[in-house]
Short mmCIF file of C-alpha atoms and ligand atoms in Angstrom, two decimals:
data_model
loop_
_atom_site.label_atom_id
_atom_site.label_comp_id
_atom_site.label_asym_id
_atom_site.label_seq_id
_atom_site.Cartn_x
_atom_site.Cartn_y
_atom_site.Cartn_z
CA MET A 28 128.68 147.21 110.05
CA ASN A 29 126.80 146.27 113.22
CA ASN A 30 126.65 142.69 112.03
CA THR A 31 130.41 142.34 112.20
CA PRO A 32 131.62 139.54 114.51
CA HIS A 33 132.76 142.03 117.11
CA ALA A 34 130.07 144.69 117.07
CA PRO A 35 129.69 146.43 120.43
CA VAL A 36 126.64 145.59 122.49
CA THR A 37 125.05 146.82 125.72
CA VAL A 38 123.11 144.68 128.16
CA ILE A 39 120.76 146.41 130.61
CA GLY A 40 119.49 144.20 133.41
CA LEU A 41 121.93 141.76 134.98
CA GLY A 42 119.64 139.31 136.72
CA LEU A 43 120.18 135.61 136.15
CA MET A 44 119.28 135.91 132.47
CA GLY A 45 120.94 139.27 131.78
CA GLN A 46 124.22 138.00 133.22
CA ALA A 47 124.07 134.97 130.94
CA LEU A 48 123.33 137.17 127.91
CA ALA A 49 126.20 139.54 128.65
CA GLY A 50 128.49 136.59 129.36
CA ALA A 51 127.69 135.05 125.96
CA PHE A 52 128.42 138.32 124.13
CA LEU A 53 131.74 138.60 125.95
CA LYS A 54 132.63 135.02 125.17
CA ALA A 55 131.93 135.65 121.49
CA GLY A 56 134.31 138.63 121.56
CA HIS A 57 131.83 141.52 121.51
CA PRO A 58 132.87 144.66 123.38
CA THR A 59 130.12 144.55 126.01
CA THR A 60 128.82 147.40 128.14
CA VAL A 61 126.61 146.44 131.08
CA TRP A 62 124.32 148.31 133.44
CA ASN A 63 122.20 147.09 136.34
CA ARG A 64 120.07 148.84 138.97
CA THR A 65 122.08 147.00 141.61
CA PRO A 66 125.59 147.76 140.33
CA ALA A 67 127.33 144.95 142.27
CA LYS A 68 125.88 142.39 139.84
CA ALA A 69 128.14 143.78 137.12
CA ALA A 70 131.31 142.73 138.97
CA PRO A 71 131.74 139.18 137.55
CA LEU A 72 131.13 140.49 134.04
CA VAL A 73 133.63 143.31 134.50
CA ALA A 74 136.12 140.70 135.67
CA ALA A 75 135.43 138.86 132.41
CA GLY A 76 136.10 141.99 130.34
CA ALA A 77 132.82 143.94 130.29
CA ARG A 78 132.65 147.70 130.79
CA SER A 79 130.30 148.79 133.53
CA ALA A 80 128.46 151.93 132.40
CA PRO A 81 128.50 154.61 135.11
CA THR A 82 124.96 155.76 134.23
CA LEU A 83 121.97 154.40 132.39
CA GLY A 84 122.36 157.20 129.85
CA ASP A 85 125.93 156.10 129.20
CA ALA A 86 124.76 152.49 128.76
CA LEU A 87 122.09 153.52 126.26
CA GLY A 88 124.57 155.56 124.26
CA ALA A 89 127.39 153.05 124.30
CA SER A 90 126.44 150.62 121.51
CA PRO A 91 124.36 150.43 118.35
CA LEU A 92 122.62 147.42 119.91
CA THR A 93 121.13 147.39 123.43
CA ILE A 94 119.58 144.33 125.00
CA VAL A 95 117.11 144.91 127.82
CA CYS A 96 116.22 142.00 130.09
CA LEU A 97 114.32 142.95 133.22
CA THR A 98 111.67 141.30 135.39
CA ASP A 99 108.69 142.62 133.44
CA TYR A 100 107.52 145.47 131.19
CA ASP A 101 106.61 147.68 134.15
CA ALA A 102 110.26 147.53 135.17
CA VAL A 103 111.30 148.47 131.63
CA TYR A 104 109.04 151.52 131.62
CA GLU A 105 109.99 152.44 135.15
CA LEU A 106 113.65 152.28 134.24
CA LEU A 107 113.58 153.90 130.82
CA GLY A 108 110.98 156.46 131.82
CA ALA A 109 107.56 156.05 130.24
CA ASN A 110 104.08 157.34 130.86
CA GLY A 111 105.39 160.33 132.77
CA VAL A 112 107.50 158.16 135.08
CA GLU A 113 110.94 159.69 135.21
CA PRO A 114 113.99 157.50 135.74
CA ASP A 115 116.20 157.73 138.78
CA PRO A 116 117.73 161.26 138.71
CA THR A 117 121.14 159.77 139.49
CA THR A 118 121.03 158.00 136.12
CA PRO A 119 119.83 160.80 133.85
CA ILE A 120 118.85 160.02 130.29
CA ASP A 121 116.94 161.95 127.69
CA THR A 122 113.62 160.14 127.95
CA ASN A 123 112.47 161.63 124.66
CA ARG A 124 115.22 160.15 122.56
CA ILE A 125 116.87 156.74 122.61
CA ASP A 126 119.45 156.43 119.87
CA THR A 127 120.11 152.71 119.74
CA THR A 128 118.47 149.53 118.59
CA LEU A 129 116.61 148.19 121.61
CA ILE A 130 115.95 144.49 121.81
CA ASN A 131 113.66 143.81 124.70
CA LEU A 132 114.06 140.21 125.86
CA THR A 133 111.87 140.78 128.93
CA SER A 134 108.98 138.29 129.09
CA GLY A 135 105.51 139.71 128.54
CA SER A 136 102.33 139.54 126.50
CA ALA A 137 101.90 140.31 122.79
CA GLY A 138 99.97 143.47 123.71
CA GLN A 139 102.79 144.66 125.94
CA ALA A 140 105.29 144.01 123.15
CA ARG A 141 103.26 146.03 120.64
CA GLU A 142 102.88 148.92 123.10
CA ALA A 143 106.58 148.87 123.85
CA ALA A 144 107.40 148.95 120.12
CA GLU A 145 105.29 152.09 119.71
CA TRP A 146 106.81 153.57 122.84
CA ALA A 147 110.35 152.97 121.55
CA GLU A 148 109.50 154.27 118.11
CA ARG A 149 108.22 157.54 119.62
CA ARG A 150 111.65 157.93 121.20
CA GLY A 151 113.50 157.28 117.96
CA ALA A 152 114.75 153.83 118.92
CA ARG A 153 114.65 150.92 116.54
CA TYR A 154 112.92 148.11 118.41
CA LEU A 155 112.59 144.37 118.35
CA ASP A 156 110.72 142.38 120.92
CA GLY A 157 112.07 139.00 121.87
CA ALA A 158 111.33 135.89 123.87
CA ILE A 159 113.93 133.61 125.37
CA MET A 160 113.03 129.94 125.29
CA ALA A 161 115.98 128.76 127.36
CA ILE A 162 117.42 128.82 130.85
CA PRO A 163 120.47 130.97 131.66
CA SER A 164 122.93 128.04 131.50
CA GLY A 165 121.82 127.30 127.92
CA ILE A 166 122.51 130.83 126.65
CA GLY A 167 125.37 130.86 124.16
CA THR A 168 124.60 127.34 122.92
CA ALA A 169 122.56 126.29 119.88
CA GLU A 170 119.91 124.85 122.21
CA ALA A 171 118.94 128.35 123.38
CA VAL A 172 116.07 129.39 121.12
CA ILE A 173 115.56 133.16 121.07
CA LEU A 174 112.65 134.52 119.10
CA HIS A 175 112.43 138.05 117.71
CA SER A 176 109.69 140.07 116.07
CA GLY A 177 109.53 143.58 114.65
CA PRO A 178 111.05 145.19 111.54
CA GLU A 179 112.93 142.55 109.56
CA GLN A 180 115.76 144.86 108.49
CA VAL A 181 116.52 145.65 112.15
CA PHE A 182 116.88 141.94 112.85
CA ALA A 183 118.98 141.41 109.71
CA GLU A 184 121.30 144.23 110.78
CA HIS A 185 122.05 142.57 114.14
CA GLU A 186 121.48 138.88 113.41
CA ALA A 187 125.15 137.90 113.51
CA THR A 188 125.66 139.66 116.86
CA LEU A 189 122.51 138.10 118.31
CA GLY A 190 123.77 134.71 117.14
CA ALA A 191 126.19 134.77 120.09
CA LEU A 192 123.18 134.07 122.32
CA GLY A 193 121.92 130.91 120.65
CA THR A 194 119.62 129.98 117.79
CA VAL A 195 117.98 133.26 116.89
CA THR A 196 114.94 133.59 114.67
CA HIS A 197 112.90 136.43 113.22
CA LEU A 198 109.18 135.62 113.16
CA GLY A 199 107.66 138.64 111.42
CA ALA A 200 106.99 142.35 111.53
CA ASP A 201 104.31 142.24 114.25
CA PRO A 202 106.27 142.88 117.48
CA GLY A 203 103.78 140.71 119.41
CA LEU A 204 104.69 137.52 117.56
CA ALA A 205 107.66 136.54 119.73
CA SER A 206 105.49 136.62 122.86
CA LEU A 207 102.74 134.66 121.14
CA TYR A 208 105.15 131.96 119.96
CA ASP A 209 106.53 131.88 123.49
CA VAL A 210 103.15 131.09 125.07
CA ALA A 211 102.26 128.73 122.21
CA GLY A 212 105.45 126.84 123.02
CA LEU A 213 104.49 126.74 126.69
CA ALA A 214 101.07 125.33 125.76
CA MET A 215 102.82 122.56 123.86
CA MET A 216 105.30 121.90 126.64
CA TRP A 217 102.76 121.62 129.44
CA SER A 218 100.29 119.62 127.35
CA VAL A 219 102.93 117.04 126.46
CA LEU A 220 104.18 116.86 130.05
CA ASN A 221 100.66 116.55 131.47
CA ALA A 222 99.78 113.80 129.02
CA TRP A 223 102.95 111.98 129.99
CA LEU A 224 102.19 112.39 133.71
CA GLN A 225 98.65 111.04 133.18
CA GLY A 226 100.03 107.87 131.64
CA THR A 227 102.79 107.62 134.21
CA ALA A 228 100.25 107.85 137.05
CA LEU A 229 98.09 105.17 135.45
CA LEU A 230 100.97 102.77 134.89
CA ALA A 231 102.33 103.38 138.39
CA LYS A 232 99.13 101.80 139.71
CA ALA A 233 100.16 98.64 137.86
CA GLY A 234 103.69 98.78 139.27
CA VAL A 235 105.35 100.21 136.14
CA ASP A 236 107.91 102.84 137.06
CA ALA A 237 108.28 106.16 135.24
CA ALA A 238 111.63 105.24 133.69
CA THR A 239 110.15 102.10 132.12
CA TYR A 240 107.26 104.02 130.57
CA ALA A 241 109.32 107.06 129.45
CA PRO A 242 110.84 105.56 126.25
CA PHE A 243 107.40 104.34 125.10
CA ALA A 244 105.88 107.75 125.90
CA ARG A 245 108.65 109.44 123.97
CA GLN A 246 107.99 107.26 120.93
CA ILE A 247 104.27 108.09 121.03
CA ALA A 248 104.95 111.82 121.43
CA ALA A 249 107.37 111.78 118.49
CA GLY A 250 104.85 109.87 116.36
CA VAL A 251 102.11 112.38 117.17
CA ALA A 252 104.50 115.25 116.42
CA ASP A 253 104.93 113.80 112.92
CA TRP A 254 101.22 114.30 112.29
CA LEU A 255 101.42 118.06 112.79
CA PRO A 256 102.31 119.20 109.24
CA GLY A 257 99.43 117.21 107.69
CA TYR A 258 97.00 118.31 110.36
CA ALA A 259 98.15 121.92 109.97
CA GLU A 260 97.30 121.66 106.26
CA GLN A 261 93.76 120.60 107.16
CA ILE A 262 93.43 123.55 109.57
CA ASP A 263 94.74 126.04 107.02
CA LYS A 264 92.34 124.68 104.38
CA GLY A 265 89.45 124.54 106.86
CA SER A 266 88.67 121.01 105.67
CA PHE A 267 88.90 117.97 107.94
CA PRO A 268 88.22 114.73 106.09
CA ALA A 269 88.59 111.71 108.39
CA GLU A 270 91.58 110.12 106.63
CA VAL A 271 92.87 108.35 109.75
CA ALA A 272 90.00 108.38 112.23
CA ALA A 273 86.79 110.27 112.88
CA LEU A 274 86.49 112.45 115.97
CA GLU A 275 83.68 110.23 117.32
CA THR A 276 86.11 107.28 117.25
CA ASP A 277 88.60 109.34 119.25
CA ALA A 278 85.82 110.32 121.66
CA ARG A 279 85.11 106.66 122.43
CA ALA A 280 88.81 106.15 123.24
CA MET A 281 88.68 109.24 125.48
CA GLU A 282 85.80 107.67 127.40
CA HIS A 283 87.96 104.59 127.85
CA LEU A 284 90.81 106.74 129.26
CA ILE A 285 88.42 108.42 131.70
CA GLU A 286 86.98 105.08 132.85
CA GLU A 287 90.42 103.54 133.25
CA SER A 288 91.69 106.55 135.21
CA GLU A 289 88.67 106.47 137.52
CA ALA A 290 88.90 102.71 137.98
CA MET A 291 92.60 102.93 138.85
CA GLY A 292 92.06 105.80 141.29
CA VAL A 293 93.96 108.26 139.12
CA ASN A 294 93.04 111.92 138.51
CA ALA A 295 90.66 112.06 135.52
CA GLU A 296 90.33 115.87 135.19
CA LEU A 297 92.52 116.13 132.11
CA PRO A 298 90.83 113.34 130.11
CA ARG A 299 87.42 114.76 131.09
CA LEU A 300 88.44 118.19 129.80
CA ILE A 301 89.61 116.72 126.50
CA LYS A 302 86.39 114.69 126.18
CA ALA A 303 84.22 117.72 126.96
CA MET A 304 85.79 119.63 124.07
CA ALA A 305 85.34 116.70 121.70
CA ASP A 306 81.71 116.29 122.83
CA ARG A 307 80.99 119.93 122.02
CA ALA A 308 82.49 119.55 118.54
CA ILE A 309 80.48 116.35 117.98
CA ALA A 310 77.29 118.10 119.15
CA ALA A 311 78.07 120.83 116.60
CA GLY A 312 78.06 118.16 113.89
CA HIS A 313 81.79 117.45 113.53
CA GLY A 314 81.83 113.82 114.75
CA GLY A 315 82.61 112.44 111.29
CA GLU A 316 85.57 114.76 110.76
CA GLN A 317 89.18 114.39 111.79
CA TYR A 318 90.69 115.48 115.14
CA PRO A 319 92.06 118.91 114.08
CA VAL A 320 88.46 120.07 113.60
CA LEU A 321 88.72 120.78 117.35
CA ILE A 322 90.55 123.97 116.33
CA GLU A 323 87.07 125.48 116.20
CA GLU A 324 86.65 124.79 119.93
CA PHE A 325 90.14 126.14 120.69
CA GLY A 326 89.46 129.26 118.62
CA LYS A 327 86.54 130.33 120.82
CA PRO A 328 86.84 132.72 123.77
P1 NAP B 24 115.98 138.18 137.80
O1 NAP B 24 117.19 137.36 138.08
O2 NAP B 24 114.96 138.33 138.84
O3 NAP B 24 116.49 139.63 137.36
C1 NAP B 24 115.60 140.71 137.20
C2 NAP B 24 116.36 141.90 136.66
O4 NAP B 24 115.43 142.98 136.49
C3 NAP B 24 117.48 142.40 137.59
O5 NAP B 24 118.53 142.91 136.81
C4 NAP B 24 116.76 143.53 138.33
O6 NAP B 24 117.64 144.51 138.83
C5 NAP B 24 115.97 144.13 137.18
N1 NAP B 24 114.86 144.97 137.60
C6 NAP B 24 113.67 144.58 138.12
N2 NAP B 24 112.88 145.66 138.35
C7 NAP B 24 113.61 146.74 137.99
C8 NAP B 24 113.35 148.14 137.97
N3 NAP B 24 112.17 148.61 138.39
N4 NAP B 24 114.31 148.96 137.52
C9 NAP B 24 115.49 148.48 137.09
N5 NAP B 24 115.80 147.16 137.07
C10 NAP B 24 114.87 146.30 137.50
O7 NAP B 24 115.21 137.64 136.52
P2 NAP B 24 115.81 136.87 135.26
O8 NAP B 24 115.76 135.42 135.51
O9 NAP B 24 117.09 137.51 134.85
O10 NAP B 24 114.68 137.16 134.18
C11 NAP B 24 114.68 138.36 133.42
C12 NAP B 24 113.68 138.20 132.29
O11 NAP B 24 114.06 137.08 131.49
C13 NAP B 24 112.25 137.93 132.81
O12 NAP B 24 111.32 138.62 132.01
C14 NAP B 24 112.12 136.42 132.62
O13 NAP B 24 110.78 136.01 132.44
C15 NAP B 24 112.95 136.21 131.36
N6 NAP B 24 113.39 134.81 131.24
C16 NAP B 24 114.10 134.24 132.27
C17 NAP B 24 114.46 132.90 132.17
C18 NAP B 24 115.25 132.22 133.27
O14 NAP B 24 115.34 130.99 133.25
N7 NAP B 24 115.80 132.95 134.23
C19 NAP B 24 114.10 132.16 131.02
C20 NAP B 24 113.40 132.79 130.00
C21 NAP B 24 113.04 134.11 130.12
P3 NAP B 24 118.29 144.30 140.31
O15 NAP B 24 119.43 143.35 140.11
O16 NAP B 24 118.71 145.67 140.69
O17 NAP B 24 117.21 143.74 141.18
#
């Protein structure tokens, strides 16, 4: 029923992201109720066909599916009334009971997501935690990746509606998973970008501009990405035979990168960090194994 193409939906929080989310639901034909602390932000959405809820309680009761997208989890609790904090008396709601499916797309940690799931459950709400891996202008296109975690049947019930926002995925029952995937994705993004910047800085010293290096860098990054499934198999098995190269061979190449960076007057912090991790793994006796054995270093506090 709720998964029909035009199921009603409520969006609470109309910042840059909340406006984009509500706009995408409207565009897909969903009757959309909106609410924001600063009511003026609802105006463009109302002009596009949204209903502005007069109170927060009205917003929470308006639809079987309610998306919350605020600055952070403190704002969510402050607004919805947790830990003894009562909401604004001008927007009364029954803080003990929330009769909707809440999907919290506010960014936060896995721990915050798990706490929020328990908090929502105590109030009778069905709850999914989510993470948006997109910018507002991408919302409503397939490029917008939106991750969800929590009870699978809750996701299944609303999957078609959520599909208006982008490419939506359910990761598992643990509500913290969406946040963890989110930060894992950030780790990948910054590591790739930093590696690219390292090479770009080195080549700039030889007069090669960034645009000339970029296609080569892209090819290398794509090639390395192709190694991931095989390397993941080694990690899952806990066995790291050196089929391509031994870690000590990699470590010698790392030394070369450090020396070249220093010689060219380029920042060598990143290569030194990478080498330090490899050195620790080699000292622990893993020099003859393959690169993913470094997972043991990454798995430590
Ligand atoms: P934003 O433009 O700063 O909007 C913040 C929203 O939170 C506004 O609706 C604001 O209401 C509301 N808010 C803050 N504190 C509140 C409180 N105590 N009570 C009630 N409402 C409160 O931020 P945003 O860009 O929309 O981001 C929202 C969430 O999406 C964040 O968790 C962010 O990390 C995540 N996200 C954003 C992007 C992006 O590119 N923008 C990408 C991925 C994820 P007022 O309008 O009344 O101030």
